Tab-separated table of C-alpha atoms in Angstrom:
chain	number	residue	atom	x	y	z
A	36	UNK	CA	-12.913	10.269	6.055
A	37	UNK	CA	-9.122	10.378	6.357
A	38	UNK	CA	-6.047	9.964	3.502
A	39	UNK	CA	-3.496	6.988	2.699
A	40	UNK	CA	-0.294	7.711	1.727
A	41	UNK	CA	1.074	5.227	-0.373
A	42	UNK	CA	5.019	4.655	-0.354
A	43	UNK	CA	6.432	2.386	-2.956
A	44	UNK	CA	10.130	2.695	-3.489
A	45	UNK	CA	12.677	0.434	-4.824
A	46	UNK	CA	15.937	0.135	-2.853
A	47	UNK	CA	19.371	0.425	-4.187
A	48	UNK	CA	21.987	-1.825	-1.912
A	49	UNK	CA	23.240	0.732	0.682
A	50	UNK	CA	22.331	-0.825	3.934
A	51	UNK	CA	24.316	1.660	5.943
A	52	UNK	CA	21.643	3.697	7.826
A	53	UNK	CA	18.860	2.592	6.328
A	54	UNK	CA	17.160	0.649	9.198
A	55	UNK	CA	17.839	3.553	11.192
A	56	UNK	CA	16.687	6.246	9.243
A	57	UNK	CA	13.186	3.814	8.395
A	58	UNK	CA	12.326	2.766	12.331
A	59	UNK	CA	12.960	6.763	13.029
A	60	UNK	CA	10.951	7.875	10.646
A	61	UNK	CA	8.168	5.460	11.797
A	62	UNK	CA	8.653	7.200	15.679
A	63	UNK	CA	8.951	10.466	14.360
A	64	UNK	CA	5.289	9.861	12.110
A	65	UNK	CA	3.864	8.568	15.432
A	66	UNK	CA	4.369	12.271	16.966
A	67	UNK	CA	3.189	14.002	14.330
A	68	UNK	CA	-0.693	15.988	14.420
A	69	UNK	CA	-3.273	14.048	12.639
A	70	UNK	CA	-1.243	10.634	12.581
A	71	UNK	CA	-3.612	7.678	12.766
A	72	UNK	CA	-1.109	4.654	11.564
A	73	UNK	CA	1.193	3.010	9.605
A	74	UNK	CA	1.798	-0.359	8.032
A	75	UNK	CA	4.860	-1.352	6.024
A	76	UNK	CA	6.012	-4.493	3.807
A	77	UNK	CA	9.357	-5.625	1.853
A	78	UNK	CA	9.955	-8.089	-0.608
A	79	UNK	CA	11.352	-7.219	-4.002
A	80	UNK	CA	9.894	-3.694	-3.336
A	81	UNK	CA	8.756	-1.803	-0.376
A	82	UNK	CA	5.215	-0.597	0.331
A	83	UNK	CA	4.342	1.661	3.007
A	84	UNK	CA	1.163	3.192	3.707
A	85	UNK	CA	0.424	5.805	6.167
A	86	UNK	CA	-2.672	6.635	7.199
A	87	UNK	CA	-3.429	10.722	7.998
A	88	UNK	CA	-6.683	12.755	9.298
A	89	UNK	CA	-6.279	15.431	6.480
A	90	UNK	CA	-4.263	17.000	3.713
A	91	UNK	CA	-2.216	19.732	6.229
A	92	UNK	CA	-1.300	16.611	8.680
A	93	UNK	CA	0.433	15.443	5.498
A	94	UNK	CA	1.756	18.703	3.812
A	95	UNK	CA	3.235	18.805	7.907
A	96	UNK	CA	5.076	15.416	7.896
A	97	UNK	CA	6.396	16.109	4.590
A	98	UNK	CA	7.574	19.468	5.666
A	99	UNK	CA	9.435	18.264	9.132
A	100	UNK	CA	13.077	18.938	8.996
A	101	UNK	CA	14.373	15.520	9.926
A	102	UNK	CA	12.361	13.900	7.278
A	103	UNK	CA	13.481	16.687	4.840
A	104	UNK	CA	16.652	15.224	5.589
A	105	UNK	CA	15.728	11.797	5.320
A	106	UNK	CA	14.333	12.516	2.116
A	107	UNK	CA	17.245	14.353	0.473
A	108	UNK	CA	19.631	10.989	2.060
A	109	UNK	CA	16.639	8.893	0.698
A	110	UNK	CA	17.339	10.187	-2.922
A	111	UNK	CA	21.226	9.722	-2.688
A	112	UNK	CA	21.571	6.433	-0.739
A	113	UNK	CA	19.009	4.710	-0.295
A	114	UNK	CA	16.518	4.557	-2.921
A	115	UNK	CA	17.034	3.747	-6.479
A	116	UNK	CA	13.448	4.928	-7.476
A	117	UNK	CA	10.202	5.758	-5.341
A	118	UNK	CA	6.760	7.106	-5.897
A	119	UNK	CA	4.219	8.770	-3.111
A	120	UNK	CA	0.635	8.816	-4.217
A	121	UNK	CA	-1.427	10.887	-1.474
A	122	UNK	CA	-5.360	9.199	-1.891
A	123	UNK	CA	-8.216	9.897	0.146
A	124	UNK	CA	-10.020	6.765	2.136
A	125	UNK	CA	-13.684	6.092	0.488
A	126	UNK	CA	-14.622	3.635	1.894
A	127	UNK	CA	-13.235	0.570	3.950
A	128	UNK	CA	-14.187	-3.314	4.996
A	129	UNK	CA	-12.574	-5.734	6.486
A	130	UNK	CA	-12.521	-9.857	8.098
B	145	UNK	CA	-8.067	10.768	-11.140
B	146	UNK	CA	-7.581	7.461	-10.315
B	147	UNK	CA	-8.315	4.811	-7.453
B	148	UNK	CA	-6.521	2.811	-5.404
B	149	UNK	CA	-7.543	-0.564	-3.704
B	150	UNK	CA	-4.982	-0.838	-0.756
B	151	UNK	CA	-5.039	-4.356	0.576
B	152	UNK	CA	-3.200	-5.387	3.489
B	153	UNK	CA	-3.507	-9.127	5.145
B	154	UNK	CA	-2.085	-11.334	7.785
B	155	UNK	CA	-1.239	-14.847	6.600
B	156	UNK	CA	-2.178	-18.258	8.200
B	157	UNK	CA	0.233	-20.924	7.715
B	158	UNK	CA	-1.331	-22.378	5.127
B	159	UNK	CA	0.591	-22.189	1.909
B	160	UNK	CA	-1.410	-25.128	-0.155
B	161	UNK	CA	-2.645	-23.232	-3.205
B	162	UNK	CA	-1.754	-19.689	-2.053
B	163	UNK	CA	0.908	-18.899	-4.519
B	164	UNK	CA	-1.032	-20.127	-7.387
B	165	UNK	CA	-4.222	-18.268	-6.238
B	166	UNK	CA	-2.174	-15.102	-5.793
B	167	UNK	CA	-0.263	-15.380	-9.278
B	168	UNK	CA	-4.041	-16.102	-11.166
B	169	UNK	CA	-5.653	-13.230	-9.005
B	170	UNK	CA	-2.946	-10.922	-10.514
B	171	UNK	CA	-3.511	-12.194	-14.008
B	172	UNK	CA	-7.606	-12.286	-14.175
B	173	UNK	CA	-7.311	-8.037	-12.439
B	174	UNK	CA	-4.762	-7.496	-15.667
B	175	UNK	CA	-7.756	-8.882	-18.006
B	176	UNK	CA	-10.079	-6.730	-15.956
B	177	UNK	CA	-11.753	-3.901	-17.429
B	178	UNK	CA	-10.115	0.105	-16.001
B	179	UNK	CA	-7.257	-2.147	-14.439
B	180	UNK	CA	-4.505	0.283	-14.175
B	181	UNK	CA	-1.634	-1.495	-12.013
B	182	UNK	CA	-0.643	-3.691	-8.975
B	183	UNK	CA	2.352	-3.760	-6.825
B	184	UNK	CA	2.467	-6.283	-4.346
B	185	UNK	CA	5.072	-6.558	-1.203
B	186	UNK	CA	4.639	-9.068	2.060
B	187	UNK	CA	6.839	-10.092	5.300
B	188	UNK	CA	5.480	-9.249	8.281
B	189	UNK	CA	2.172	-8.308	6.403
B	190	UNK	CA	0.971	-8.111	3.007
B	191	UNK	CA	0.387	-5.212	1.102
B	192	UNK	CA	-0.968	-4.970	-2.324
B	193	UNK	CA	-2.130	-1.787	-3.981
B	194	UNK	CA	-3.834	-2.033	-7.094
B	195	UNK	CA	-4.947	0.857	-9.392
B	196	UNK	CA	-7.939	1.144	-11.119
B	197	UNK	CA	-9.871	3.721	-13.116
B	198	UNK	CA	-13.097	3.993	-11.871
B	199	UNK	CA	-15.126	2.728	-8.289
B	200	UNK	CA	-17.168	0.563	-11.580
B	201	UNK	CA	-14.358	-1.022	-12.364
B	202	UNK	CA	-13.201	-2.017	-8.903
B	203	UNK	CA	-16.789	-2.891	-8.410
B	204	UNK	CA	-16.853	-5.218	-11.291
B	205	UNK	CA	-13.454	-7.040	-10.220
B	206	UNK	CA	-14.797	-7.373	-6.206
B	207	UNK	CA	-17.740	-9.429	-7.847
B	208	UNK	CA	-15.570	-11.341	-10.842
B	209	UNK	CA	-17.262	-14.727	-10.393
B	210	UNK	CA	-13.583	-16.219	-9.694
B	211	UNK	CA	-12.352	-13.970	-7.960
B	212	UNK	CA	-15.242	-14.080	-5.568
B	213	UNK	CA	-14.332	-17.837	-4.803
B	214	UNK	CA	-10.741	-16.385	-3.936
B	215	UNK	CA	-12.249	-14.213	-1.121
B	216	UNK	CA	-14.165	-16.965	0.223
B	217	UNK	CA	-11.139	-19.431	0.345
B	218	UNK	CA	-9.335	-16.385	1.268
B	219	UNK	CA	-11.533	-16.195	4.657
B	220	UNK	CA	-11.299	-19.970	5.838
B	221	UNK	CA	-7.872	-20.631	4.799
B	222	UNK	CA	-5.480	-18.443	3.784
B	223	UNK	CA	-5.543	-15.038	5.887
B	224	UNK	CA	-5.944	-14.739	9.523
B	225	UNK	CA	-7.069	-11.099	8.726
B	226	UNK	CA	-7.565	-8.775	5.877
B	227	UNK	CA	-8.790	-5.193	5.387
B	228	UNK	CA	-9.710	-3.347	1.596
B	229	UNK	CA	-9.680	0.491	1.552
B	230	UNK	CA	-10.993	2.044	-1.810
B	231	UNK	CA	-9.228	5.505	-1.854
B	232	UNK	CA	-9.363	8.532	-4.689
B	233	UNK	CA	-5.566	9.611	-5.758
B	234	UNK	CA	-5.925	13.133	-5.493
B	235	UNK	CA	-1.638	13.716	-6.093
B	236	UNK	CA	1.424	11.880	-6.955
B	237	UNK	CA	4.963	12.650	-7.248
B	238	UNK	CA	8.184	10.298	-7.987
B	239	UNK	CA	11.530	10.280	-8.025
């Protein structure tokens, strides 16, 4: 058992920083505890899900000071709109 | 509570009758019973998340009699790779 969380957001059309602030946010989720992976996708809006091993690993990356910061920039700059839903994995197949 | 049916997939290079599938796919969940929502993004991957009341009703749309030919045509031509997880939201927030 282990928890998705699901990133859509909407981007306003601030370019400055973004890529930077979104491929250091991906290194800085790779360090984190309880990090199993991430996968990401753009078109009119963004999707990211992250995959976690529990609830505190999340509550943790949410929590870490640069992403705080990311967050707050996120809000300001970058996004027009975005919604986290935090699910837990039931079950899983695959080809 | 609610579910969520994360779907992310690698492409092949076929596009003959992709689009179309994907657009009717999207239409026949919408006429699904406990359909809640879909948001779609691809360009490296795909990633589309679609929301759903209960596991019956995700049940019921896995085995729609059409959308059951979409899998299979999914497998041989369409997507190199695919993977479904069924996850419970447990919390949301937006801004």
């Amino acid at each position: 058992m282990y928890y998705a969380v699901i990133f859509t957001s909407t981007r306003t059309e601030v370019e400055e920083g973004y890529a930077e602030m979104a491929m250091r946010m991906v290194e800085l989720a790779k360090q984190q505890a309880g990090f199993i992976g991430l996968e990401s996708a753009r078109s009119e809006i963004g999707i990211t899900v992250s995959y976690w091993e529990s609830l505190e690993a999340i509550k943790a990356w949410k929590d870490n000071t640069e992403h705080l910061l990311a967050q707050e920039k996120g809000k300001t700059t970058w996004y027009k709109n975005y919604k986290v839903r935090i699910a837990k994995v039931e079950r899983e197949y695959e080809f």
